[in-house]
XYZ file of C-alpha atoms in Angstrom:
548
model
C 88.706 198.797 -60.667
C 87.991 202.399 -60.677
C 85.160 203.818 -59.511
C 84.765 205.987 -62.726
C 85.496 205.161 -66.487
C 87.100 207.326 -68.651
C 85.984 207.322 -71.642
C 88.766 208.290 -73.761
C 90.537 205.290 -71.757
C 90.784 202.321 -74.322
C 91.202 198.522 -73.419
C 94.977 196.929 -73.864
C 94.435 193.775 -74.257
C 97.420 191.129 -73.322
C 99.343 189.955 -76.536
C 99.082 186.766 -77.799
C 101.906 184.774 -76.857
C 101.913 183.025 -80.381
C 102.000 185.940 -82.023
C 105.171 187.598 -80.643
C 107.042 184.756 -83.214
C 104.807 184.100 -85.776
C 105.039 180.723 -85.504
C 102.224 178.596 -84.442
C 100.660 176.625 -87.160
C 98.107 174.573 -84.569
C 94.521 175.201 -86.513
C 93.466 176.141 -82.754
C 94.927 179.449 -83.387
C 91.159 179.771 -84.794
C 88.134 180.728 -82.945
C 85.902 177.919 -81.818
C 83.432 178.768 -84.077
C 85.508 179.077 -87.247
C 86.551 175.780 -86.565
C 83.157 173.981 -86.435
C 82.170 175.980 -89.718
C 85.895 175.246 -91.756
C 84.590 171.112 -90.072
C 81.369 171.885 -92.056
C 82.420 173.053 -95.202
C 84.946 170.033 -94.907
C 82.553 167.609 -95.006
C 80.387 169.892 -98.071
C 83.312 169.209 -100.261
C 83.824 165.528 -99.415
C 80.503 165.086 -100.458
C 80.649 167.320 -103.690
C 83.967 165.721 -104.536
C 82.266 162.133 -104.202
C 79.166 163.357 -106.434
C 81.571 165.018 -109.278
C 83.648 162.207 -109.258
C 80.794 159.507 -110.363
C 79.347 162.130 -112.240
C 82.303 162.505 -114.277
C 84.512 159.582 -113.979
C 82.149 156.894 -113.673
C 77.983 158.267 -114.772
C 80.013 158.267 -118.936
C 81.371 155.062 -118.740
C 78.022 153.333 -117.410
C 76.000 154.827 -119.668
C 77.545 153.095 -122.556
C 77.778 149.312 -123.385
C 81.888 149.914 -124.499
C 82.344 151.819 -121.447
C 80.929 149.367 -119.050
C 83.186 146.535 -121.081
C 86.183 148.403 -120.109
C 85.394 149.732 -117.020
C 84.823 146.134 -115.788
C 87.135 144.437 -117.950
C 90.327 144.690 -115.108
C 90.409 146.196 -111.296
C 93.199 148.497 -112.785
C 90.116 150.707 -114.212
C 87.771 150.879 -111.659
C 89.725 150.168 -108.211
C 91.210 153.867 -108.213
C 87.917 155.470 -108.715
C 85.899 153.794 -106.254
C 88.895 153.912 -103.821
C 88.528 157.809 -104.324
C 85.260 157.818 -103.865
C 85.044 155.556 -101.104
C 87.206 157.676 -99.357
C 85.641 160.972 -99.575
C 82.275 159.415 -97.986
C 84.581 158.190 -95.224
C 85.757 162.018 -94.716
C 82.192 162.903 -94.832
C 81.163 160.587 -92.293
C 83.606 161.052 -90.038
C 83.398 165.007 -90.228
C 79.939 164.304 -89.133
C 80.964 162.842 -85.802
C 80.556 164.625 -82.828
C 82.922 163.405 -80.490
C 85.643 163.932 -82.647
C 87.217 167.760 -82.191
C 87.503 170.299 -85.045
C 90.953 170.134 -85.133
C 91.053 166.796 -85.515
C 88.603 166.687 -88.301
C 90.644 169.109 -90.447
C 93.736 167.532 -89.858
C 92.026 164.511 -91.578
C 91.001 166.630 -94.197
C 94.621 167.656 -94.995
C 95.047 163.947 -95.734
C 92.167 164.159 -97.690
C 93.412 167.004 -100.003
C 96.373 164.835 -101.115
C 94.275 161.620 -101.842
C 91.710 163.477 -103.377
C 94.647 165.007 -105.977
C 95.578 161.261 -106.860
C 91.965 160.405 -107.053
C 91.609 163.282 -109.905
C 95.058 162.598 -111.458
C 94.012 158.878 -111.931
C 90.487 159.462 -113.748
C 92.460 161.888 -115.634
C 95.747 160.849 -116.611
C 94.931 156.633 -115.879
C 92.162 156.050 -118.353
C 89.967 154.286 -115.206
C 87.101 155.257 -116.734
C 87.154 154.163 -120.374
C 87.974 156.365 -123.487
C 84.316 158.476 -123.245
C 85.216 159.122 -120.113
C 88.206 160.811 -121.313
C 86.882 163.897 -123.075
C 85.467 165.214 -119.593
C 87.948 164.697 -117.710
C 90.749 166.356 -120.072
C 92.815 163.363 -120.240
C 95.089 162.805 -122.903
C 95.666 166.859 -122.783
C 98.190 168.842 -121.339
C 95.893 171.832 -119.738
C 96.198 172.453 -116.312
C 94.417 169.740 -114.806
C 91.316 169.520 -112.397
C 94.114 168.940 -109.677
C 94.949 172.518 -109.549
C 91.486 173.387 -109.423
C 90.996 171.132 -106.076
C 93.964 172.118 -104.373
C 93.057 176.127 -104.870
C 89.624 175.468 -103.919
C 90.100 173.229 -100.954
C 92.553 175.980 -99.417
C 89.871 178.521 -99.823
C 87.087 176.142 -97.924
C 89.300 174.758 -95.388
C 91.719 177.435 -93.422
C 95.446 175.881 -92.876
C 98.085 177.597 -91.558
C 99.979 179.114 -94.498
C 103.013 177.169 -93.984
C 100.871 173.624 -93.807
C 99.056 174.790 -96.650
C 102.245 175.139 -98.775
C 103.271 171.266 -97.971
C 99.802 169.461 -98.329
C 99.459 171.925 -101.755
C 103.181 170.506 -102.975
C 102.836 166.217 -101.817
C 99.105 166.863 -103.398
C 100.100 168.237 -106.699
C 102.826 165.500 -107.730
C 100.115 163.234 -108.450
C 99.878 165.181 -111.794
C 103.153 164.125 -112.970
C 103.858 160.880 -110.524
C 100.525 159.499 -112.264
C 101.051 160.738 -116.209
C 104.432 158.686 -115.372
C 103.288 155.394 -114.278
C 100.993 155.641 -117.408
C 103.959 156.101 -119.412
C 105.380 153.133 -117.710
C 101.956 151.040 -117.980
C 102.173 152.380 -121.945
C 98.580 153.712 -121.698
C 100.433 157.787 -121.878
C 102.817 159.214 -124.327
C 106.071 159.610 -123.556
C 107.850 163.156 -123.136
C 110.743 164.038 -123.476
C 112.215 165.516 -120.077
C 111.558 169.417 -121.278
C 107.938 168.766 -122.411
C 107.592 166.936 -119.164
C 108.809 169.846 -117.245
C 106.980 172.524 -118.224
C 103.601 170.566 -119.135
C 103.269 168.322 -115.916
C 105.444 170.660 -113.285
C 106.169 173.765 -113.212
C 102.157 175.101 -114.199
C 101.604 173.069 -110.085
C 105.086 174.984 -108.928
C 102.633 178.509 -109.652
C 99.908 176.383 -107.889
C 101.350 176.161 -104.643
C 102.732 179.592 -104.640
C 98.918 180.460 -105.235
C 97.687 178.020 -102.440
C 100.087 179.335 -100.283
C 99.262 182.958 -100.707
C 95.528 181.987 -100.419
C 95.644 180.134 -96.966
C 97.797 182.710 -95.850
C 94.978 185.324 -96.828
C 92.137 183.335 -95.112
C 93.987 182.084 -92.098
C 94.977 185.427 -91.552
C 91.071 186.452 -91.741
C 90.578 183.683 -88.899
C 93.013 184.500 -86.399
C 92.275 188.294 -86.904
C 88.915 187.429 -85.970
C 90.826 185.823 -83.294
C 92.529 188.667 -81.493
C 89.269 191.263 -81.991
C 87.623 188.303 -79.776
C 90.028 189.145 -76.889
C 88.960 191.247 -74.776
C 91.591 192.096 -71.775
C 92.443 188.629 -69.853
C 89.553 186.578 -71.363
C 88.794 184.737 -74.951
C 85.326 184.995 -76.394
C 84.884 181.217 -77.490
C 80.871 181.005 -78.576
C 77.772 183.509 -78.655
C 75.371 182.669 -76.635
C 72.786 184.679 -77.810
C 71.468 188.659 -78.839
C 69.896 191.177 -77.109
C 68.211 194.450 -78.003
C 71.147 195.968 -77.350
C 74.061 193.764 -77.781
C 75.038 189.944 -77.739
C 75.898 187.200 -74.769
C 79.019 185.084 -75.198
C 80.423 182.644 -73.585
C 84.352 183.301 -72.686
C 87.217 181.706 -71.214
C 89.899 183.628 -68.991
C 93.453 183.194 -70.421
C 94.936 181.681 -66.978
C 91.753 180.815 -64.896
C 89.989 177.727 -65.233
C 86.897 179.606 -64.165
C 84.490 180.184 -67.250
C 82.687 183.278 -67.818
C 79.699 185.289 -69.610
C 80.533 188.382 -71.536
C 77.706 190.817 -72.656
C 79.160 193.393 -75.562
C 77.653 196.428 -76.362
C 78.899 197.502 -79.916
C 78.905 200.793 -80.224
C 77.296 200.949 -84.133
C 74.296 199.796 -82.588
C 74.104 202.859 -79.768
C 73.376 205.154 -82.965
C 76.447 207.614 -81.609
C 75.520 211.227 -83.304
C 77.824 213.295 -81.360
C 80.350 213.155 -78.441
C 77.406 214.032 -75.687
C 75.649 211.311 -76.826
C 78.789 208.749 -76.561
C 79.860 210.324 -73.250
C 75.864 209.485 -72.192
C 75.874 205.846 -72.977
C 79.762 205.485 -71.948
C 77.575 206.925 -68.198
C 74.738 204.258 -68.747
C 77.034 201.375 -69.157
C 79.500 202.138 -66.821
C 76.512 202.684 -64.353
C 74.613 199.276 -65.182
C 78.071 198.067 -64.297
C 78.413 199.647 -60.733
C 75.013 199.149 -59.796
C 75.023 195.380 -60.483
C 78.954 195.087 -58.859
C 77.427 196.854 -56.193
C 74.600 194.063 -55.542
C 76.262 191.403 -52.605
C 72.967 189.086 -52.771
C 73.693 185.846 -54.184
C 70.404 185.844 -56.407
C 71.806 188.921 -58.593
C 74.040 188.555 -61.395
C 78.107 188.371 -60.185
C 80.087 190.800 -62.381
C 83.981 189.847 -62.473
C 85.128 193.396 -64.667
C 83.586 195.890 -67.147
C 85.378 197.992 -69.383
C 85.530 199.540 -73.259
C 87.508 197.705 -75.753
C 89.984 199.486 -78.227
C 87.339 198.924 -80.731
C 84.875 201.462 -78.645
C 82.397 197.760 -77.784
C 81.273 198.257 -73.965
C 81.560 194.977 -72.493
C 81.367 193.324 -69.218
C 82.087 189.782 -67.997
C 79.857 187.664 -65.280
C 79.112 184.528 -64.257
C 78.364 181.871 -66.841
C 75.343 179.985 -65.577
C 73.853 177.063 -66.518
C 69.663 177.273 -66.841
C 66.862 178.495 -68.248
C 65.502 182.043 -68.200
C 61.819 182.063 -66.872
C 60.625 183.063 -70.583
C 62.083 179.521 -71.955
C 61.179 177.443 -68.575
C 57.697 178.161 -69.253
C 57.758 177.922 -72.933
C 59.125 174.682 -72.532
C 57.225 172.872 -69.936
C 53.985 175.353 -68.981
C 52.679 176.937 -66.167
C 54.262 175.863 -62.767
C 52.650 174.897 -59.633
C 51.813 177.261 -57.169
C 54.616 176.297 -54.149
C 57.176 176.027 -57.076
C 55.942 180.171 -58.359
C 56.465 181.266 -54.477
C 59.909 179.248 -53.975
C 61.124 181.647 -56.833
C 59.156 184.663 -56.288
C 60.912 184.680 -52.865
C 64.465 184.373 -54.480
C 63.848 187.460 -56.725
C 62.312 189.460 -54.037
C 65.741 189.167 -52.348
C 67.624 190.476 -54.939
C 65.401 193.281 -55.787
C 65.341 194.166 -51.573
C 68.857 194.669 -51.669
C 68.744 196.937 -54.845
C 66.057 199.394 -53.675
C 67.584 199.475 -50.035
C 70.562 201.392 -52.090
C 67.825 203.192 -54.110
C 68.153 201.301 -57.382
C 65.469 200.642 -59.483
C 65.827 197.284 -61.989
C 63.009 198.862 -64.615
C 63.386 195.898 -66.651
C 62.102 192.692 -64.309
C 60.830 190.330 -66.893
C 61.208 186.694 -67.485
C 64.314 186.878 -70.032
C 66.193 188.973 -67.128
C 65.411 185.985 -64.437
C 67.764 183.012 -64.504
C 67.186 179.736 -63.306
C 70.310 177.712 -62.822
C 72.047 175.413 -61.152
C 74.020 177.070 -58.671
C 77.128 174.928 -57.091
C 75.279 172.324 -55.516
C 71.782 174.034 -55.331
C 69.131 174.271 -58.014
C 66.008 176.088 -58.748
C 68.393 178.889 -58.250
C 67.307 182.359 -59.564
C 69.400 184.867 -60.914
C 68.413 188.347 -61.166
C 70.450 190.037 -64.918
C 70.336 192.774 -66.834
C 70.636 196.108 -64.548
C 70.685 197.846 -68.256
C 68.059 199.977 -67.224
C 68.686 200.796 -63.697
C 67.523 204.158 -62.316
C 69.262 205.254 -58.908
C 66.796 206.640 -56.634
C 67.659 209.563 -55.502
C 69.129 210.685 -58.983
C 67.794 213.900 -60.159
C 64.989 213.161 -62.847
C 66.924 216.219 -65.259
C 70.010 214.171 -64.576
C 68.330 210.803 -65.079
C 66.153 212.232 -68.580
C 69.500 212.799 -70.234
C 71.039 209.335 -69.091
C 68.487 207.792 -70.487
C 68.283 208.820 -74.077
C 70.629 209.043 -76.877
C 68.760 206.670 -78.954
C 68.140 203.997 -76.274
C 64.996 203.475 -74.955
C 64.744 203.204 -71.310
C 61.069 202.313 -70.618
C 61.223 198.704 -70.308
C 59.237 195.872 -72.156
C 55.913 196.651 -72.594
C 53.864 193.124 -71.293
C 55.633 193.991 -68.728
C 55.645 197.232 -67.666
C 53.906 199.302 -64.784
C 51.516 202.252 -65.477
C 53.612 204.751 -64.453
C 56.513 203.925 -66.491
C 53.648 203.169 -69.624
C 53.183 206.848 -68.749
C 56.844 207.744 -68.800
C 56.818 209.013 -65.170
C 60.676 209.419 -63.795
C 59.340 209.811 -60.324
C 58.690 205.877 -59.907
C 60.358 204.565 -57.430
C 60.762 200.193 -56.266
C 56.929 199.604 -56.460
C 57.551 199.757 -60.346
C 59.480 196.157 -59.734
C 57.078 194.791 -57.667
C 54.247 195.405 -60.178
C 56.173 193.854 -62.636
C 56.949 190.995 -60.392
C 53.575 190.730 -60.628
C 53.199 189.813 -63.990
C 56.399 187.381 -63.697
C 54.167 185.506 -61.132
C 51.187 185.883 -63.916
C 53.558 184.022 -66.550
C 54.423 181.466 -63.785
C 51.225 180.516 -62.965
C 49.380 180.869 -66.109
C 51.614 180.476 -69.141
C 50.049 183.761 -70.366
C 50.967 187.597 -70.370
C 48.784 189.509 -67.936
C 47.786 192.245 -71.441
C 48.778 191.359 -75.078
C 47.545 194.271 -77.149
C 48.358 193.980 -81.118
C 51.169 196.598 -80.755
C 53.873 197.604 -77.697
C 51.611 200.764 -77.248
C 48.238 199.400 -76.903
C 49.543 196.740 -74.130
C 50.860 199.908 -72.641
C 47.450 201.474 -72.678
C 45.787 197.902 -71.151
C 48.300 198.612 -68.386
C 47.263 202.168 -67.763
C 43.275 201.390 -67.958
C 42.528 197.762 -68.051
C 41.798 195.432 -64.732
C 43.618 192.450 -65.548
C 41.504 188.858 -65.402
C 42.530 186.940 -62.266
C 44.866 184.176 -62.384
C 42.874 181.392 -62.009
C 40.177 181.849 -64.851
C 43.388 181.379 -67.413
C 44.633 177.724 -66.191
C 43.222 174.792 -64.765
C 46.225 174.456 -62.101
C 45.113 175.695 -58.910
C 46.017 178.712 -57.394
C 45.626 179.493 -53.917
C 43.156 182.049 -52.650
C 45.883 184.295 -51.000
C 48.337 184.074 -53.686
C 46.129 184.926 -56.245
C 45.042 188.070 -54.497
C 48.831 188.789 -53.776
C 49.615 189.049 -57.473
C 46.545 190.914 -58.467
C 47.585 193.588 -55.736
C 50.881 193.863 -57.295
C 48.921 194.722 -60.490
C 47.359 197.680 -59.139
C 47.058 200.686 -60.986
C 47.959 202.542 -57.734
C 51.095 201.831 -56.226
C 49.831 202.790 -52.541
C 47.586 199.929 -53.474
C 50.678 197.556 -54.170
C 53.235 195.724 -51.562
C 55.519 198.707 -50.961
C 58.334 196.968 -50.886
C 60.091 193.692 -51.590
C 60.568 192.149 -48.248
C 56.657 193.155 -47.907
C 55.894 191.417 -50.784
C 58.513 188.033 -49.314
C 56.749 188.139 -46.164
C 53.346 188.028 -47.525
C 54.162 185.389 -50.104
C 55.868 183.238 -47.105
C 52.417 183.081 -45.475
C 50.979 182.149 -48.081
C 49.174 178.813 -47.166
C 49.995 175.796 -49.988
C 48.815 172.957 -50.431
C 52.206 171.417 -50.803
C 56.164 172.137 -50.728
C 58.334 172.426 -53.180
C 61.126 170.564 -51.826
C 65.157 170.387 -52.441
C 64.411 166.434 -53.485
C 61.547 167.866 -55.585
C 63.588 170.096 -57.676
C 66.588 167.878 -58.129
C 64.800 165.132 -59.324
C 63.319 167.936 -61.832
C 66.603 168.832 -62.520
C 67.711 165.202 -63.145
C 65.276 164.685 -65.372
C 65.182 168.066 -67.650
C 68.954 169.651 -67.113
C 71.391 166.914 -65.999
C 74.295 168.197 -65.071
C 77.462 169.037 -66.957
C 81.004 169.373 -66.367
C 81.045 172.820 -67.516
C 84.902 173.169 -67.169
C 85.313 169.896 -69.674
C 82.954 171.622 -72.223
C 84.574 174.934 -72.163
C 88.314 173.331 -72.781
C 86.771 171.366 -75.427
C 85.556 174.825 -77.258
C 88.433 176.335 -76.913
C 90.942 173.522 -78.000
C 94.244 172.949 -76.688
C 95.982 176.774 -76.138
């Protein structure tokens, strides 16, 4: 990778194999994502076609004492209906079951569009329903019949390759004249002579299929465009994982790897762009959040595998995918943690943070949503340091650092947890910045609480700058050590003489911390057991991705 970005230098991205030809069909030529929605709609118009179905076919006839005589009267009336019917809650159902893939679902639904046509053409051109019935349904007509109106629809709700869409659309539209004929040969329809025939009960559904074929090929085509602008360079976005203030997490999949990975993208209509100084500033920010966490070699910060700018102008880069909680959710979840448990991961995030102010990088933004917990191969309780977003090298010029740090992103941090001098926009802070707000990480930890909550970002600012925070202990009943308590209040010093000065400081003095217990490898597996078993994270992936 090279060492700087250009950033007139646009992404190619690898072509897509199936798109050299034009020829794959497989509904997996869809993201993920599209899938599971085109499965939910799926299952939204099995159960509106079962609904319109009684409503229509059936609600008329058993309103009415004649109706009810000749709906009951023979099977031949009401078999075909509730057949229909029957199946579309089977559709439904099985839509709704999770261990069946989306591309398996929709290929039932294909099925489904063609027994669904028959369903129609026999309440409208069968008489199952008895002659009120008959009226609604158009029967005894020669409009175009509700048929059409299914297939068009159904194509529009459910995406199908174009040239799949053209053959379910033709076998499903014969049931308009296939049915009006076996009434003719039952003697409940009129016969017509082979012209009327033709152009009443045929050729209207020949200008259907063109029309179903031109509309799948319309929203397929939306699909598997969404498709390719998901590729970025040798990996597949497959499902987001979440948003950021900046930008959004996915999960993605490399094309020929089995390893999975994390991709954080950066669009660039969010960066507010006014001018080409302020795109060649953030172009420096990302490309420098990148170095400085590819620089890192300590296994508790973030691995990045590549960075770069799509052809679209998104910043992205791609890390490891891990499988956790950040320390925001872990304690919104299940509360305050024990004290030996707060100092096993203190530790871990000192390390990371060591390393990056040894080389003179500053993190800016150490908060609970930017520390991972994970498993970690075989280990867990495994922290993760993230987000190097706001990184400020050391020994960068504070003109040179001002201008990387505006352009309409704001570079101050989050404000519950933020140090004085940053509160007070001061460029000349240097690693004790971290450590103060490691402080209020171990604050959360221990006490389930923020260390200031002020009823906007700026007055919890201010409570940083001039307010003595309450100690520890007076905001939970767990208790908290003597020594560590006075540890994390003298990370929250106003005064960063008055702090740790710097993170192996701070490890050592939270190592001697006496506990009253350990927490142990058997301790945090059998938490681990119990709230995050583990997952084959390779199976899951293939299974979001289908077969490609």
């Amino acid at each position: 990778m090279a060492s700087e970005l250009d950033p007139k230098t646009t992404l190619v991205r690898a072509a897509d194999p199936s798109s050299r030809s034009g020829r794959r069909t497989s509904t997996s030529a869809l993201p993920p994502d599209l899938l599971a929605a085109a499965a939910g709609r799926l299952r939204v118009s099995a159960l509106m076609y079962a609904a319109a179905y009684f409503l229509s076919a059936f609600l008329p006839a058993l309103l009415f004492a004649e109706g009810r005589a000749v709906l009951f009267s023979s099977p031949e009336y009401w078999l075909p209906g509730t057949l229909s019917l029957a199946g579309a809650l089977a559709v439904a159902w099985l839509v709704s079951r999770p261990e069946l893939s989306d591309p398996v679902k929709l290929r039932a639904g294909l099925s489904f569009e063609v027994l669904g046509s028959f369903g129609i053409a026999a309440a409208q051109y069968h008489d199952i329903a008895a002659p009120i019935s008959q009226g609604l349904m158009g029967a005894g007509g020669f409009g175009l019949s509700w048929v059409a109106v299914w297939v068009l629809l159904f194509n529009v709700m459910v995406p199908t390759p174009p040239r799949t869409a053209v053959a379910v659309a033709a076998v499903s539209v014969t049931a308009v004249p296939l049915t009006y004929a076996a009434g003719v040969a039952l003697g409940r329809n009129v016969p017509l002579d082979p012209a009327s025939f033709f152009f009443s009960l045929v050729s209207p559904y020949v200008v259907v299929v063109l029309l179903a074929y031109f509309g799948a090929r319309i929203v397929y085509g939306l699909g598997t465009a969404v498709r390719r602008a998901r590729e970025l360079g040798s990996y597949r976005l497959v499902e987001r994982l979440g948003r950021g203030g900046m930008g959004e997490v996915w999960r993605a999949r490399h094309r020929m790897l089995a390893r999975p990975a994390a991709i954080k993208l950066i669009r660039p209509e969010v960066l507010g762009w006014r001018d080409d100084e302020s795109r060649q500033l953030l172009l420096r920010r990302f490309e420098r959040e990148a170095q400085a966490t590819a620089s890192m070699r300590s296994e508790h910060t973030m691995e990045l595998y590549d960075f770069g700018v799509a052809d679209d102008g998104t910043f992205y880069y791609v890390m490891e995918l891990l499988d956790g909680f950040d320390l925001d959710e872990l304690v919104e979840r299940f509360g305050p943690l024990p004290a030996e448990r707060v100092v096993h991961l203190l530790l871990q995030i000192c390390a990371s943070l060591g390393e990056a102010h040894e080389a003179g990088l500053i993190h800016r933004d150490v908060k609970p949503a930017n520390l991972y917990l994970c498993r970690y191969g075989r280990e867990v309780d495994f922290i993760k340091v993230l987000d190097f977003g706001l990184v400020k090298h050391g020994r960068m010029p504070e003109e040179s650092a001002d201008k990387l740090t505006g352009a309409d992103v704001s570079a101050g941090g989050t404000p519950a947890f933020m140090s004085p001098e940053q509160a007070l926009g001061e460029e000349r802070g240097d690693g004790r910045s971290d450590l103060y707000s490691m402080g209020c990480v171990a604050y959360w930890l221990l006490t389930g609480t923020l260390v200031f909550k002020g009823a906007t970002p700026m007055e919890t600012m201010v409570m940083h700058i001039s307010r003595q925070p309450e100690p520890p202990s007076a905001r939970t009943t767990l208790p908290i050590p003597g020594d560590l308590e006075a540890l994390v209040l003298a990370c929250l010093a106003k005064d960063p003489d008055a702090r740790p000065q710097t993170a192996d400081e701070l490890a050592a003095r939270l190592a001697s911390v006496p506990l009253a217990g350990e927490w142990t490898t058997s301790l945090a597996r059998e938490w681990w057991d119990r709230h995050r078993p583990a997952v084959d994270r390779e199976r899951v992936v293939e299974q979001d991705v289908g077969a490609t």
